Short mmCIF file of C-alpha atoms and ligand atoms in Angstrom, two decimals:
data_model
loop_
_atom_site.label_atom_id
_atom_site.label_comp_id
_atom_site.label_asym_id
_atom_site.label_seq_id
_atom_site.Cartn_x
_atom_site.Cartn_y
_atom_site.Cartn_z
CA MET A 284 34.02 120.52 145.66
CA LYS A 285 33.94 116.76 145.12
CA VAL A 286 37.13 115.38 143.58
CA ARG A 287 36.47 113.26 140.51
CA ASN A 288 38.44 110.10 139.83
CA PHE A 289 38.43 107.49 137.11
CA ILE A 290 39.35 104.40 139.11
CA GLN A 291 36.44 102.21 138.12
CA SER A 292 34.36 102.31 134.97
CA PHE A 293 31.28 103.41 136.92
CA ASP A 294 33.01 106.57 138.17
CA PHE A 295 31.46 108.17 135.07
CA ASP A 296 27.78 108.03 134.25
CA ALA A 297 26.67 107.36 130.68
CA ALA A 298 26.28 111.07 129.85
CA GLU A 299 29.83 111.76 131.08
CA MET A 300 31.20 108.86 129.06
CA LYS A 301 29.50 110.24 125.96
CA THR A 302 30.83 113.75 126.67
CA ILE A 303 34.36 112.35 126.97
CA LEU A 304 34.02 110.25 123.80
CA GLU A 305 32.76 113.29 121.90
CA LEU A 306 35.63 115.41 123.24
CA ALA A 307 38.07 112.65 122.22
CA ARG A 308 36.63 112.76 118.69
CA LYS A 309 37.31 116.51 118.52
CA ILE A 310 40.80 116.09 119.98
CA LYS A 311 41.63 113.38 117.45
CA ALA A 312 40.40 115.62 114.61
CA SER A 313 42.37 118.73 115.75
CA PRO A 314 45.00 117.84 118.37
CA LEU A 315 46.77 121.20 118.08
CA GLY A 316 43.65 122.98 119.27
CA TYR A 317 44.28 121.47 122.72
CA ARG A 318 48.00 122.10 123.01
CA ASP A 319 47.81 124.49 125.99
CA TYR A 320 44.90 122.97 127.91
CA LEU A 321 47.09 121.60 130.70
CA HIS A 322 49.70 124.34 130.67
CA GLY A 323 51.50 124.59 134.02
CA ARG A 324 50.08 121.32 135.34
CA VAL A 325 52.05 118.32 136.56
CA ALA A 326 50.98 114.67 136.48
CA ALA A 327 52.61 111.67 138.17
CA LEU A 328 52.50 108.17 136.74
CA ILE A 329 52.98 105.67 139.55
CA PHE A 330 53.43 102.26 137.97
CA GLU A 331 54.12 98.98 139.80
CA LYS A 332 54.05 97.00 136.54
CA PRO A 333 55.56 97.51 133.09
CA SER A 334 53.60 99.41 130.45
CA THR A 335 54.07 100.60 126.89
CA ARG A 336 50.73 101.96 125.65
CA THR A 337 49.29 103.25 128.92
CA ARG A 338 52.48 104.94 130.05
CA VAL A 339 53.37 106.50 126.72
CA SER A 340 49.84 107.54 125.73
CA PHE A 341 49.34 109.26 129.08
CA GLU A 342 52.79 110.91 128.95
CA ALA A 343 52.47 111.98 125.32
CA GLY A 344 48.89 113.13 125.89
CA TYR A 345 49.71 115.22 128.95
CA VAL A 346 52.84 116.77 127.47
CA SER A 347 51.11 117.52 124.15
CA MET A 348 48.57 119.61 126.08
CA GLY A 349 51.30 121.68 127.77
CA GLY A 350 51.67 119.76 131.03
CA HIS A 351 54.64 118.01 132.59
CA VAL A 352 54.81 114.35 133.67
CA ILE A 353 56.86 112.60 136.34
CA TYR A 354 57.15 108.82 135.94
CA LEU A 355 57.67 106.71 139.05
CA GLY A 356 58.22 103.12 137.91
CA PRO A 357 58.58 99.81 139.73
CA ASN A 358 62.15 100.69 140.78
CA ASP A 359 61.18 104.12 142.14
CA VAL A 360 58.22 103.26 144.33
CA LYS A 361 57.01 100.18 146.11
CA LEU A 362 53.50 101.17 147.14
CA GLY A 363 53.05 100.67 150.87
CA VAL A 364 56.57 99.27 151.39
CA ARG A 365 58.83 102.26 152.02
CA GLU A 366 56.01 104.21 153.65
CA ASP A 367 52.27 104.09 154.06
CA ILE A 368 50.31 104.74 150.87
CA ALA A 369 48.46 107.50 152.76
CA ASP A 370 51.70 109.37 153.53
CA MET A 371 52.91 109.08 149.97
CA ALA A 372 49.58 110.32 148.60
CA ARG A 373 49.44 113.27 151.02
CA SER A 374 52.99 114.29 150.12
CA LEU A 375 52.55 113.96 146.36
CA SER A 376 49.32 115.96 146.45
CA ARG A 377 51.44 118.98 147.47
CA TYR A 378 53.38 118.77 144.19
CA ILE A 379 51.17 117.39 141.47
CA ASP A 380 47.70 117.83 139.97
CA VAL A 381 46.71 114.34 138.85
CA ALA A 382 48.00 110.81 139.57
CA ILE A 383 47.73 107.85 137.24
CA LEU A 384 48.37 104.54 138.99
CA ARG A 385 49.06 101.01 137.71
CA THR A 386 49.03 98.61 140.63
CA PHE A 387 48.73 94.94 141.47
CA SER A 388 45.97 95.64 143.97
CA HIS A 389 42.90 97.71 143.11
CA ARG A 390 42.61 98.59 146.81
CA ALA A 391 45.98 100.35 146.67
CA ILE A 392 44.54 102.84 144.14
CA LEU A 393 41.44 103.40 146.29
CA GLU A 394 43.63 103.94 149.36
CA PHE A 395 45.85 106.39 147.44
CA ALA A 396 42.81 108.31 146.18
CA ARG A 397 41.33 108.57 149.69
CA HIS A 398 44.37 110.59 150.78
CA PHE A 399 45.40 112.36 147.58
CA GLY A 400 42.45 114.74 147.35
CA LYS A 401 42.95 115.39 143.63
CA PRO A 402 41.97 113.32 140.56
CA VAL A 403 43.29 109.76 140.39
CA VAL A 404 43.14 107.59 137.27
CA ASN A 405 43.41 103.80 137.16
CA GLY A 406 46.01 102.79 134.56
CA LEU A 407 45.23 99.09 135.25
CA SER A 408 44.74 97.15 138.46
CA ASP A 409 43.93 93.50 139.15
CA MET A 410 40.20 94.41 138.91
CA GLU A 411 39.84 96.98 136.15
CA HIS A 412 41.32 98.77 133.15
CA PRO A 413 38.72 101.54 132.74
CA CYS A 414 40.69 103.81 130.37
CA GLN A 415 41.22 100.86 128.05
CA ALA A 416 37.50 100.05 127.97
CA LEU A 417 36.32 103.62 127.41
CA SER A 418 38.87 104.00 124.65
CA ASP A 419 37.78 100.65 123.18
CA PHE A 420 34.22 101.94 122.91
CA PHE A 421 35.59 104.95 121.04
CA THR A 422 37.32 102.54 118.64
CA ILE A 423 34.19 100.42 118.27
CA GLN A 424 32.04 103.48 117.50
CA GLU A 425 34.64 104.80 115.08
CA SER A 426 34.93 101.47 113.33
CA LEU A 427 31.25 100.41 113.23
CA GLY A 428 29.63 103.86 113.23
CA GLY A 429 27.89 103.16 116.56
CA ILE A 430 27.06 100.39 119.03
CA LYS A 431 23.32 100.03 118.46
CA GLY A 432 22.49 96.55 117.16
CA LYS A 433 26.16 95.52 117.18
CA LYS A 434 27.44 92.36 118.85
CA ILE A 435 30.75 92.53 120.69
CA ALA A 436 32.29 89.14 121.54
CA TYR A 437 35.04 88.80 124.15
CA VAL A 438 36.89 85.48 124.25
CA GLY A 439 39.50 84.67 126.89
CA ASP A 440 40.16 85.41 130.54
CA GLY A 441 37.52 87.00 132.78
CA ASN A 442 40.15 89.50 133.91
CA ASN A 443 40.63 93.25 134.46
CA VAL A 444 40.18 94.09 130.75
CA CYS A 445 37.06 91.91 130.51
CA HIS A 446 35.58 93.46 133.69
CA SER A 447 35.94 97.03 132.41
CA LEU A 448 34.62 96.08 128.96
CA LEU A 449 31.50 94.54 130.54
CA LEU A 450 30.97 97.42 132.98
CA THR A 451 31.33 100.05 130.26
CA ALA A 452 29.07 98.07 127.94
CA ALA A 453 26.44 97.78 130.68
CA ARG A 454 26.56 101.51 131.32
CA LEU A 455 26.38 102.46 127.64
CA GLY A 456 23.64 99.94 126.79
CA ALA A 457 25.79 97.79 124.47
CA GLN A 458 25.66 94.08 123.66
CA VAL A 459 28.63 91.97 124.83
CA VAL A 460 28.76 88.20 124.75
CA TYR A 461 31.77 86.73 126.55
CA ALA A 462 33.30 83.26 126.63
CA THR A 463 35.72 82.18 129.35
CA PRO A 464 36.67 78.83 130.84
CA LYS A 465 34.35 78.13 133.79
CA ALA A 466 37.16 78.56 136.33
CA HIS A 467 38.12 81.95 134.83
CA ALA A 468 34.72 83.61 134.57
CA PRO A 469 34.54 87.31 135.48
CA ASN A 470 34.42 88.21 139.18
CA PRO A 471 30.90 87.44 140.54
CA LYS A 472 30.67 90.79 142.38
CA ILE A 473 31.47 92.66 139.18
CA MET A 474 28.91 90.55 137.32
CA GLN A 475 26.26 91.40 139.87
CA VAL A 476 26.87 95.10 139.23
CA VAL A 477 27.00 94.52 135.46
CA ARG A 478 23.67 92.66 135.44
CA HIS A 479 21.99 95.28 137.61
CA GLU A 480 23.18 98.10 135.36
CA ALA A 481 22.30 96.18 132.18
CA LYS A 482 18.72 95.85 133.38
CA ARG A 483 18.57 99.61 133.83
CA THR A 484 20.15 100.56 130.49
CA GLY A 485 18.90 97.73 128.27
CA ALA A 486 22.44 96.41 127.67
CA LYS A 487 22.62 92.75 126.69
CA ILE A 488 25.36 90.82 128.51
CA GLN A 489 25.61 87.07 128.14
CA GLY A 490 28.28 84.55 129.20
CA PHE A 491 29.38 81.19 127.73
CA THR A 492 32.03 78.63 128.63
CA SER A 493 33.00 77.93 125.02
CA PRO A 494 33.90 80.45 122.32
CA ALA A 495 31.77 79.33 119.34
CA PRO A 496 28.31 80.50 120.57
CA ALA A 497 29.77 83.82 121.76
CA VAL A 498 31.40 84.58 118.43
CA ARG A 499 28.49 83.63 116.15
CA GLY A 500 27.47 86.70 114.12
CA ALA A 501 29.81 89.03 116.08
CA ASP A 502 30.76 92.48 114.74
CA ILE A 503 33.74 92.72 117.12
CA LEU A 504 35.94 89.90 118.36
CA TYR A 505 38.10 90.94 121.31
CA THR A 506 40.68 89.03 123.31
CA ASP A 507 43.40 89.62 125.90
CA VAL A 508 46.33 87.60 127.24
CA TRP A 509 45.67 84.40 129.15
CA VAL A 510 48.43 85.16 131.67
CA SER A 511 48.21 88.68 133.06
CA MET A 512 51.08 90.55 134.70
CA GLY A 513 51.66 89.07 138.15
CA GLU A 514 50.24 85.66 137.19
CA GLU A 515 53.45 84.25 135.73
CA SER A 516 53.55 81.33 138.20
CA LYS A 517 50.16 80.14 136.86
CA ALA A 518 51.30 80.30 133.21
CA ALA A 519 51.52 76.57 132.46
CA SER A 520 48.18 75.71 134.03
CA LYS A 521 46.35 78.66 132.47
CA LYS A 522 47.71 77.95 128.99
CA GLU A 523 46.36 74.41 129.30
CA GLN A 524 42.92 75.61 130.50
CA PHE A 525 42.61 78.23 127.74
CA LYS A 526 43.82 76.16 124.80
CA ASP A 527 40.32 75.99 123.23
CA PHE A 528 39.87 79.77 123.53
CA GLN A 529 42.43 80.86 120.96
CA VAL A 530 41.28 83.52 118.49
CA ASN A 531 42.34 81.87 115.23
CA GLN A 532 40.99 81.81 111.65
CA ALA A 533 38.59 78.95 112.42
CA LEU A 534 36.99 81.01 115.20
CA VAL A 535 37.00 84.24 113.18
CA ARG A 536 35.05 82.45 110.41
CA LYS A 537 32.15 81.94 112.84
CA ALA A 538 31.75 85.71 113.26
CA LYS A 539 30.44 88.16 110.63
CA LYS A 540 32.63 88.38 107.54
CA THR A 541 33.25 92.03 108.38
CA VAL A 542 34.18 91.29 112.03
CA LYS A 543 36.81 93.60 113.51
CA ILE A 544 39.52 92.04 115.66
CA MET A 545 40.52 93.84 118.84
CA HIS A 546 43.24 93.17 121.42
CA CYS A 547 44.33 95.60 124.11
CA LEU A 548 47.99 94.48 123.64
CA PRO A 549 50.57 93.31 124.52
CA ALA A 550 49.69 90.14 122.60
CA HIS A 551 51.18 86.69 123.05
CA ARG A 552 51.02 85.48 119.46
CA GLY A 553 50.34 81.76 119.20
CA GLU A 554 48.57 81.76 122.58
CA GLU A 555 45.35 83.81 122.84
CA ILE A 556 45.59 84.98 119.20
CA THR A 557 47.35 83.75 116.10
CA ASN A 558 49.76 85.92 114.18
CA GLU A 559 47.57 85.49 111.09
CA VAL A 560 44.51 86.99 112.84
CA LEU A 561 46.41 89.79 114.57
CA GLU A 562 48.02 90.83 111.27
CA GLY A 563 44.94 90.07 109.14
CA SER A 564 42.86 92.63 107.25
CA ASN A 565 40.09 92.60 109.89
CA SER A 566 42.45 93.60 112.69
CA ILE A 567 42.06 97.11 114.13
CA VAL A 568 44.45 96.62 117.04
CA PHE A 569 46.75 99.53 116.21
CA ASP A 570 43.87 101.97 115.69
CA GLN A 571 42.70 100.68 119.06
CA ALA A 572 46.15 101.39 120.54
CA GLU A 573 46.21 104.88 118.99
CA ASN A 574 42.84 105.83 120.39
CA ARG A 575 44.12 105.40 123.95
CA LEU A 576 45.93 108.72 123.36
CA HIS A 577 42.89 110.70 122.23
CA VAL A 578 40.48 109.31 124.81
CA GLN A 579 42.88 109.72 127.71
CA LYS A 580 43.51 113.33 126.70
CA ALA A 581 39.75 113.85 126.93
CA ILE A 582 39.65 112.10 130.33
CA LEU A 583 42.49 114.30 131.62
CA ILE A 584 40.78 117.50 130.46
CA TYR A 585 37.49 116.36 131.96
CA LEU A 586 39.08 115.50 135.32
CA SER A 587 41.12 118.70 135.41
CA GLY A 588 37.91 120.38 136.42
CA SER A 589 35.88 123.45 135.88
CA ASN A 590 38.82 125.88 135.73
CA VAL A 591 40.21 124.14 132.64
CA GLY A 592 36.68 123.62 131.33
CA ARG A 593 35.74 127.28 131.81
CA LEU A 594 38.92 128.47 130.21
CA HIS A 595 38.31 126.37 127.16
CA GLY A 596 34.53 126.10 127.00
CA VAL A 597 34.34 122.38 127.88
CA ARG A 598 31.83 121.12 130.47
CA SER A 599 34.18 119.48 132.99
CA GLY A 600 33.99 116.99 135.83
CA THR A 601 34.28 119.27 138.90
N1 CP B 69 46.88 97.88 126.75
C1 CP B 69 47.78 98.30 127.66
O1 CP B 69 47.42 98.74 128.78
O2 CP B 69 49.08 98.18 127.27
P1 CP B 69 50.35 98.43 128.20
O3 CP B 69 50.39 97.31 129.20
O4 CP B 69 51.52 98.39 127.26
O5 CP B 69 50.20 99.74 128.89
N1 NVA B 70 45.16 91.56 131.44
C1 NVA B 70 46.44 92.14 131.12
C2 NVA B 70 46.24 93.45 130.45
C3 NVA B 70 47.47 94.19 130.05
C4 NVA B 70 47.19 95.49 129.40
C5 NVA B 70 47.28 92.27 132.38
O1 NVA B 70 46.72 92.61 133.43
O2 NVA B 70 48.47 92.02 132.32
#
């Protein structure tokens, strides 16, 4: 039986993404109906970087479905330092059912998954943040009633969050227009995959090097920090390069009047977004944060496989 992971956005096909989003909708509507789905199961969160939303939504989600979670933070594990990642993965697979990793290097998650032999979830790497993006599409659908004919604008760094947003959009056939400084465009290899998939699904993905054309007529305006975790030494130079990419009232006015403001958080107010916009009436950032919980519960059920699925009548990933 093939082990299913969610390490990159494309680990799920479009039908699976839709199944998970639909399951998340049901979970959000009746969370108590799922309280024993993961009874007797144990998850490990292995995090090399700090986290509020990802850590707590995964922990709360797993525990609220009857499972138990062990958190291994930056002081508990140094991936590949104390021992080989392969040895750690092979040992942990004897104790736990699913591992959620937040790492500096995407390759570390792939290496862990190769030896773990059970589902692995990416809780953010330097390349991707797939749970964030899938959950963001849930929020977009919830807020706009669907994605057909809607324009999603992303303004800021061509980073992990941007990559997963573009990949998920390409897979689901959505329209995303992004604006980044030229030197901080999304990874060319990711863009190759995004363009190829967009051709197949009819998604519309377009890039600019200034925010105004990207934001014009947008239904969603999304941004993320300019300085990601691990990039602190580049802070001064990046802040200078991104100064024209701030999501402020002047930029918001170029979008649709009804535009919804999204940010994966944590936010650096006064840098990539102003306080006024983050706190404004168009902001849906805390609904966005909440939905991480519901969507990740659906991902965990889906990855838990056919035994959980059979027990509870959900078509599952293995
Ligand atoms: N959006 C997100 O991943 O937040 P945390 O870094 O707090 O987990
Ligand atoms: N791009 C940010 C996202 C945090 C959720 C980072 O990697 O730090």
